[in-house]
Coordinates of C-alpha atoms in Angstrom, one line a residue:
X1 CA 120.8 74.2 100.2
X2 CA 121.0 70.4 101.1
X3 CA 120.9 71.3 104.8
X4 CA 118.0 73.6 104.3
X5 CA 116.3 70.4 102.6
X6 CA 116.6 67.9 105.4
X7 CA 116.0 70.9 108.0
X8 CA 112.5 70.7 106.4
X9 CA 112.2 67.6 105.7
X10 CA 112.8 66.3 109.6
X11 CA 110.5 69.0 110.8
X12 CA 107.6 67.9 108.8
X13 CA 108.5 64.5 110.4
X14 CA 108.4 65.6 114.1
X15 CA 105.7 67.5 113.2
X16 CA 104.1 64.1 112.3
X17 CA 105.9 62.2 114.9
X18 CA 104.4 64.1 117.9
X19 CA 100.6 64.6 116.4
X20 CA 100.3 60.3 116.0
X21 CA 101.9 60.7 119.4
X22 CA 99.2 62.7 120.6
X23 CA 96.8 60.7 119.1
X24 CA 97.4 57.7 120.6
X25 CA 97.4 59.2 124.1
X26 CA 94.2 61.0 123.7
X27 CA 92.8 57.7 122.2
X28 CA 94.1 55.7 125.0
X29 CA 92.6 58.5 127.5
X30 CA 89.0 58.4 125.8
X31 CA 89.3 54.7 125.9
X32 CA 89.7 54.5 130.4
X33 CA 87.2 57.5 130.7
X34 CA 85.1 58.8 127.8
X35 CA 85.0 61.9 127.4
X36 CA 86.7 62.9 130.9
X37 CA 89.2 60.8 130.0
X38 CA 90.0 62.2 126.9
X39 CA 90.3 66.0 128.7
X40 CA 92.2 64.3 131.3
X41 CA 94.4 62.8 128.6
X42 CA 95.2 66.5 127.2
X43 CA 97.5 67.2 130.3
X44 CA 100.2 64.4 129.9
X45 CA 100.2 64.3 126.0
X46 CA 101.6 68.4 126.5
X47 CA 103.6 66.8 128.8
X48 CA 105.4 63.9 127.2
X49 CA 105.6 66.1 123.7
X50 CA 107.3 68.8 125.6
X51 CA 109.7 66.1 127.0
X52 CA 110.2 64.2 123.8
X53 CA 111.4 67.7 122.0
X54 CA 113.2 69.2 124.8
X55 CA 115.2 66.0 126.8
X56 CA 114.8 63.2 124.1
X57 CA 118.1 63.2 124.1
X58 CA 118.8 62.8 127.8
X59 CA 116.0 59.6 127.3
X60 CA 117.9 58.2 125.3
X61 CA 121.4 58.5 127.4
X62 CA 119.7 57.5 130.8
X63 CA 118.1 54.2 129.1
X64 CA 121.8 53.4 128.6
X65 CA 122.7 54.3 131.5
X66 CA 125.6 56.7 129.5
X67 CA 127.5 59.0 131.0
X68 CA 129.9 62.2 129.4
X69 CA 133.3 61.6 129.5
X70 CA 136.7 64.2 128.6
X71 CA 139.4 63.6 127.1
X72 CA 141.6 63.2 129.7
X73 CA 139.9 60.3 130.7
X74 CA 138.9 58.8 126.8
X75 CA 141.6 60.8 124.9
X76 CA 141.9 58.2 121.4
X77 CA 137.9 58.5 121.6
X78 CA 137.1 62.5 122.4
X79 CA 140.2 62.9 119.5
X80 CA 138.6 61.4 117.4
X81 CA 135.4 63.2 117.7
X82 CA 137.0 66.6 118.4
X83 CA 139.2 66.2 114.6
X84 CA 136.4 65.0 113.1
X85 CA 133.6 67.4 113.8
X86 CA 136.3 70.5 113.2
X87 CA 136.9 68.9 109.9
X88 CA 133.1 68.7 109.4
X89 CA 132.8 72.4 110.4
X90 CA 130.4 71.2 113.4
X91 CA 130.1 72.1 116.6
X92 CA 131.9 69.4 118.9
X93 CA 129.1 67.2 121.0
X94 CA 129.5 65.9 124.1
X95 CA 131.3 62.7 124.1
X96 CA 129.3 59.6 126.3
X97 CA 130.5 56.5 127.0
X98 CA 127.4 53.5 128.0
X99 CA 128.9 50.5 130.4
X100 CA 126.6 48.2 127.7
X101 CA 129.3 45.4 126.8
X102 CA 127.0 45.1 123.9
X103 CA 128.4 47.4 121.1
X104 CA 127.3 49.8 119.5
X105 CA 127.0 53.9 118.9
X106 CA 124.5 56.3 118.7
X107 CA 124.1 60.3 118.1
X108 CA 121.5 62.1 119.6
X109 CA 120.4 65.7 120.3
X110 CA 118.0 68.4 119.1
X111 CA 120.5 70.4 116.5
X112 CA 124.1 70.1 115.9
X113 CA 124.7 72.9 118.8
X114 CA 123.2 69.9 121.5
X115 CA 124.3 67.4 120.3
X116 CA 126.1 64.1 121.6
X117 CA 127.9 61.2 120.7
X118 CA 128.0 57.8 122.5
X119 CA 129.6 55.0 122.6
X120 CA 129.1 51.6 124.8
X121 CA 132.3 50.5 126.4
X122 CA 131.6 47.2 124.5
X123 CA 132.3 49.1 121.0
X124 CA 135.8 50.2 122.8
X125 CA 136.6 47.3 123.5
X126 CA 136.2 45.5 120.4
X127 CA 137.2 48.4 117.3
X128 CA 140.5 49.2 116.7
X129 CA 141.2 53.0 115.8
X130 CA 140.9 52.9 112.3
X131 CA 137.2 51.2 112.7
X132 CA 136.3 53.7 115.5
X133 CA 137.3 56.6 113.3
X134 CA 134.8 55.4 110.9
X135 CA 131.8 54.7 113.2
X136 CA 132.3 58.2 114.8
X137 CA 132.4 59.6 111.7
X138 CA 129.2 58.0 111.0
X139 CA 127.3 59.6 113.9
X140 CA 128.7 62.8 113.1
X141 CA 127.3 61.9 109.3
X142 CA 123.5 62.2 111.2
X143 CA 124.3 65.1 113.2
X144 CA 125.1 67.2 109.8
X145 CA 122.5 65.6 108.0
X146 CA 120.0 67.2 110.7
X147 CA 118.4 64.1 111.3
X148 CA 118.9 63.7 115.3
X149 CA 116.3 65.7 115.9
X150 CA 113.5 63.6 114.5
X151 CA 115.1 60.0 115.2
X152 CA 115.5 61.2 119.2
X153 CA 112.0 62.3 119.3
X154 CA 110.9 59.2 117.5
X155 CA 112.4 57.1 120.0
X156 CA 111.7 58.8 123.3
X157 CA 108.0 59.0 122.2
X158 CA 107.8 55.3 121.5
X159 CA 109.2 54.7 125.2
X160 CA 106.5 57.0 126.6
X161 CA 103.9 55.8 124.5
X162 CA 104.4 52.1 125.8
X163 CA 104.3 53.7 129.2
X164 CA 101.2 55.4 129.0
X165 CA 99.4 53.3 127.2
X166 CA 100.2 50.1 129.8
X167 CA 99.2 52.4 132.7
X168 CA 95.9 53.0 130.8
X169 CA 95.4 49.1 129.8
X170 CA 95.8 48.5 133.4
X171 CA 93.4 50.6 134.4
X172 CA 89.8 50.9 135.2
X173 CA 88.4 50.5 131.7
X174 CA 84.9 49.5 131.2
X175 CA 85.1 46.9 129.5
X176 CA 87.6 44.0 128.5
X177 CA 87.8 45.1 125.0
X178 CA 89.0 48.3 125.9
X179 CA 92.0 47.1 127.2
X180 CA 92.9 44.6 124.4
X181 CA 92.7 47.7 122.0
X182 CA 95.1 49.7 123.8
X183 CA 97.5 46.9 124.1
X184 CA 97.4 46.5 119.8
X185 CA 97.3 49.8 119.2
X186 CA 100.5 50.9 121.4
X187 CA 102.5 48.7 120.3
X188 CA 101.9 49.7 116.8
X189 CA 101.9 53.1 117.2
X190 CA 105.3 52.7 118.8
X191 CA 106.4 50.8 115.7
X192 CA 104.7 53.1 113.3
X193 CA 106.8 56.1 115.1
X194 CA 110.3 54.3 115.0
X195 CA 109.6 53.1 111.5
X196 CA 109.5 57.0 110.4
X197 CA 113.2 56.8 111.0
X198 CA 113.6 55.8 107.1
X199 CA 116.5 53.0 106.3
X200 CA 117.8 55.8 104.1
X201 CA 119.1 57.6 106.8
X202 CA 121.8 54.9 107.2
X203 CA 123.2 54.8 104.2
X204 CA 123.5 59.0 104.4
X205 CA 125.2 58.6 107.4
X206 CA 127.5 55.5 105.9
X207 CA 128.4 57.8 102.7
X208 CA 129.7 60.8 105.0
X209 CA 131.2 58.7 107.0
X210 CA 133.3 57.1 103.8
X211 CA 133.6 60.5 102.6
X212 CA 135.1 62.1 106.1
X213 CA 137.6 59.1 106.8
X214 CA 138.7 58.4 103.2
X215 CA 138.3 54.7 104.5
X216 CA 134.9 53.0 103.8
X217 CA 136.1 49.8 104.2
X218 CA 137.0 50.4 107.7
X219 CA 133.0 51.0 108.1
X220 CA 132.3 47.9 106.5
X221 CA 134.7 46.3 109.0
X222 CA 133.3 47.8 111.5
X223 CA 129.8 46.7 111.0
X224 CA 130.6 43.5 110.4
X225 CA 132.2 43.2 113.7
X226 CA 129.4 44.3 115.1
X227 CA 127.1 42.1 113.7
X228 CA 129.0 39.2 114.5
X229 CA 129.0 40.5 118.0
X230 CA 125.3 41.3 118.6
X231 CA 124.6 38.3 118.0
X232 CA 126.9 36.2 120.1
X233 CA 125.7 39.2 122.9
X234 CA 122.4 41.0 121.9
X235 CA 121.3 44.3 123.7
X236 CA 118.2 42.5 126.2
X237 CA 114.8 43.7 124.6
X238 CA 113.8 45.4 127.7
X239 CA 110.7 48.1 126.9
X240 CA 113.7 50.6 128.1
X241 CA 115.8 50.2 125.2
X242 CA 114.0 48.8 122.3
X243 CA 113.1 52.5 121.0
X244 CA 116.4 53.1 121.7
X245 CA 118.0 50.8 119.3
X246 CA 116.8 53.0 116.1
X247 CA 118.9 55.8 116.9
X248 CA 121.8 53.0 116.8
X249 CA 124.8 52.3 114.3
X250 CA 123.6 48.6 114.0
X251 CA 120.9 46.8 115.2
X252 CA 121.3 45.6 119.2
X253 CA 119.0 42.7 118.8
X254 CA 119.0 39.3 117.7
X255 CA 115.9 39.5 115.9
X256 CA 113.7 37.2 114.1
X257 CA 111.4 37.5 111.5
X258 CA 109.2 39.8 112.8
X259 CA 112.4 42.0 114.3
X260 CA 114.1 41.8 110.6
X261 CA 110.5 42.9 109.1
X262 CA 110.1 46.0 111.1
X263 CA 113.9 46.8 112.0
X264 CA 114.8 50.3 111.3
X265 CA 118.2 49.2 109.9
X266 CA 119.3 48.2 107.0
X267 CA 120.8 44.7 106.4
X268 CA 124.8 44.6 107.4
X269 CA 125.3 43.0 104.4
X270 CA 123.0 46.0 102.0
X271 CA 125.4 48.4 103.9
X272 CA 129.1 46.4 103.4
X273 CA 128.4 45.8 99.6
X274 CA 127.5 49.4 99.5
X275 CA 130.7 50.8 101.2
X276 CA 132.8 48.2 99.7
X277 CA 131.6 50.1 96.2
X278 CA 132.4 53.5 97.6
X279 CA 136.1 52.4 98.3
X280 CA 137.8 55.4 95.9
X281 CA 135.4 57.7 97.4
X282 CA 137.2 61.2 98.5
X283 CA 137.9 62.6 101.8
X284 CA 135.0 65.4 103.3
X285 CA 135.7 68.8 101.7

């Protein structure tokens, strides 16, 4: 019954997702060209929600320059995910490793059937198994929640929008204004889109995880370390992989105010106290 719930509940938000998506586009069409514009606009906002749904999750991957992995060559790591997911009665995702020395880890796919797991080689290096167990199980946490589907879209159409809606600033327009709209109203729509991607969703995914290992306090070790590490080595904000960074464990960037105000994470501290109160939780039945 509770996956029925979210199954609905995430398609009424890619539902949403892709019409502001399509919105913006056609907008940013009618603004370059009036009316032609805006029927010319028609053919790449098919496109890019055809792409978003069907390959967000290769979008995602390729911005980090991720690649899959087996277990003879990441055995502790594909382990992990392989026990895990049985345990979870899930199907086993792909396992991808990012050279990013930044770390971090992310799940992405349209269902549990396509989905995958990846890690950067900085998170490798710095966890120790206990910790790794925990993020994994994490990502696993939004893959049974059903909530990949909308957070991959969400992101991939953020990237696309930025795209699309540069190409159109940049060109012919006929006037100046018209161009200083589309640069506000991208951005925002990008932001709007990847704020969709509810804080909640973290905490869901911390709670299975606590509930899968038996060990939320390796989470909340976990998370700290990579908060302390972000921020001595933040992902760089490139337009590539800032709508990437909400489908993340923890935030990539060092952020200010602004970052903070519209982050799609939850504070590391929020998620520590929280997991330091779940500490007698039960393993996953």
């Amino acid at each position: 019954m509770q996956v029925n719930v979210h199954c609905q509940r995430n398609q009424l938000k890619t539902t949403a997702i892709l019409a502001t998506a399509s919105a913006v586009v056609l907008l940013a069409g009618y603004g370059v060209g009036g009316r032609v514009g805006l029927a010319v606009a028609l053919v790449p906002t098919l496109a890019m929600n055809g792409a978003a749904f069907f390959w967000s999750d290769q979008i995602a991957l390729r911005s980090m320059r991720a690649h899959p992995v087996s277990e003879t060559q990441y055995p502790e790591l594909c382990r992990i995910v392989r026990e895990l997911a049985t345990t979870m009665r899930l199907p086993i995702p792909a396992v991808y490793v990012s050279p990013v020395s930044t770390p971090n880890a992310f799940a992405t796919g349209r269902n549990p059937r396509r989905s995958a797991v990846c890690v950067t080689s900085g998170l490798l290096r710095l966890l120790d198994a206990r910790e790794l167990r925990a993020v994994v199980g994490h990502e696993l946490g939004h893959v049974a929640n059903r909530d990949i589907l909308v957070s991959s879209v969400a992101s991939a159409l953020a990237s696309m929008i930025m795209f699309v809606v540069k190409v159109a600033a940049f060109g012919r327009t006929r006037n100046p204004l018209s161009s200083l709209f589309l640069l506000v109203v991208g951005p925002l729509a990008a932001t709007l889109i990847q704020v969709t991607i509810t804080r909640s969703r973290e905490y869901e995914a911390d709670a299975a995880s606590a509930q899968l290992t038996g060990e939320p306090l390796a989470l909340a070790s976990a998370l700290r370390k990579l908060d302390a590490a972000t921020r001595r080595n933040p992902l760089p904000p490139t337009p590539a992989l800032r709508p990437t960074a909400a489908l993340m464990i923890s935030n990539p960037f060092r952020g200010g105010i602004l970052s903070r105000l519209f982050s799609t994470h939850p504070s590391t501290n929020e998620r520590v106290a929280r997991l330091e109160r779940m500490a007698g939780l039960r393993r996953w039945r």
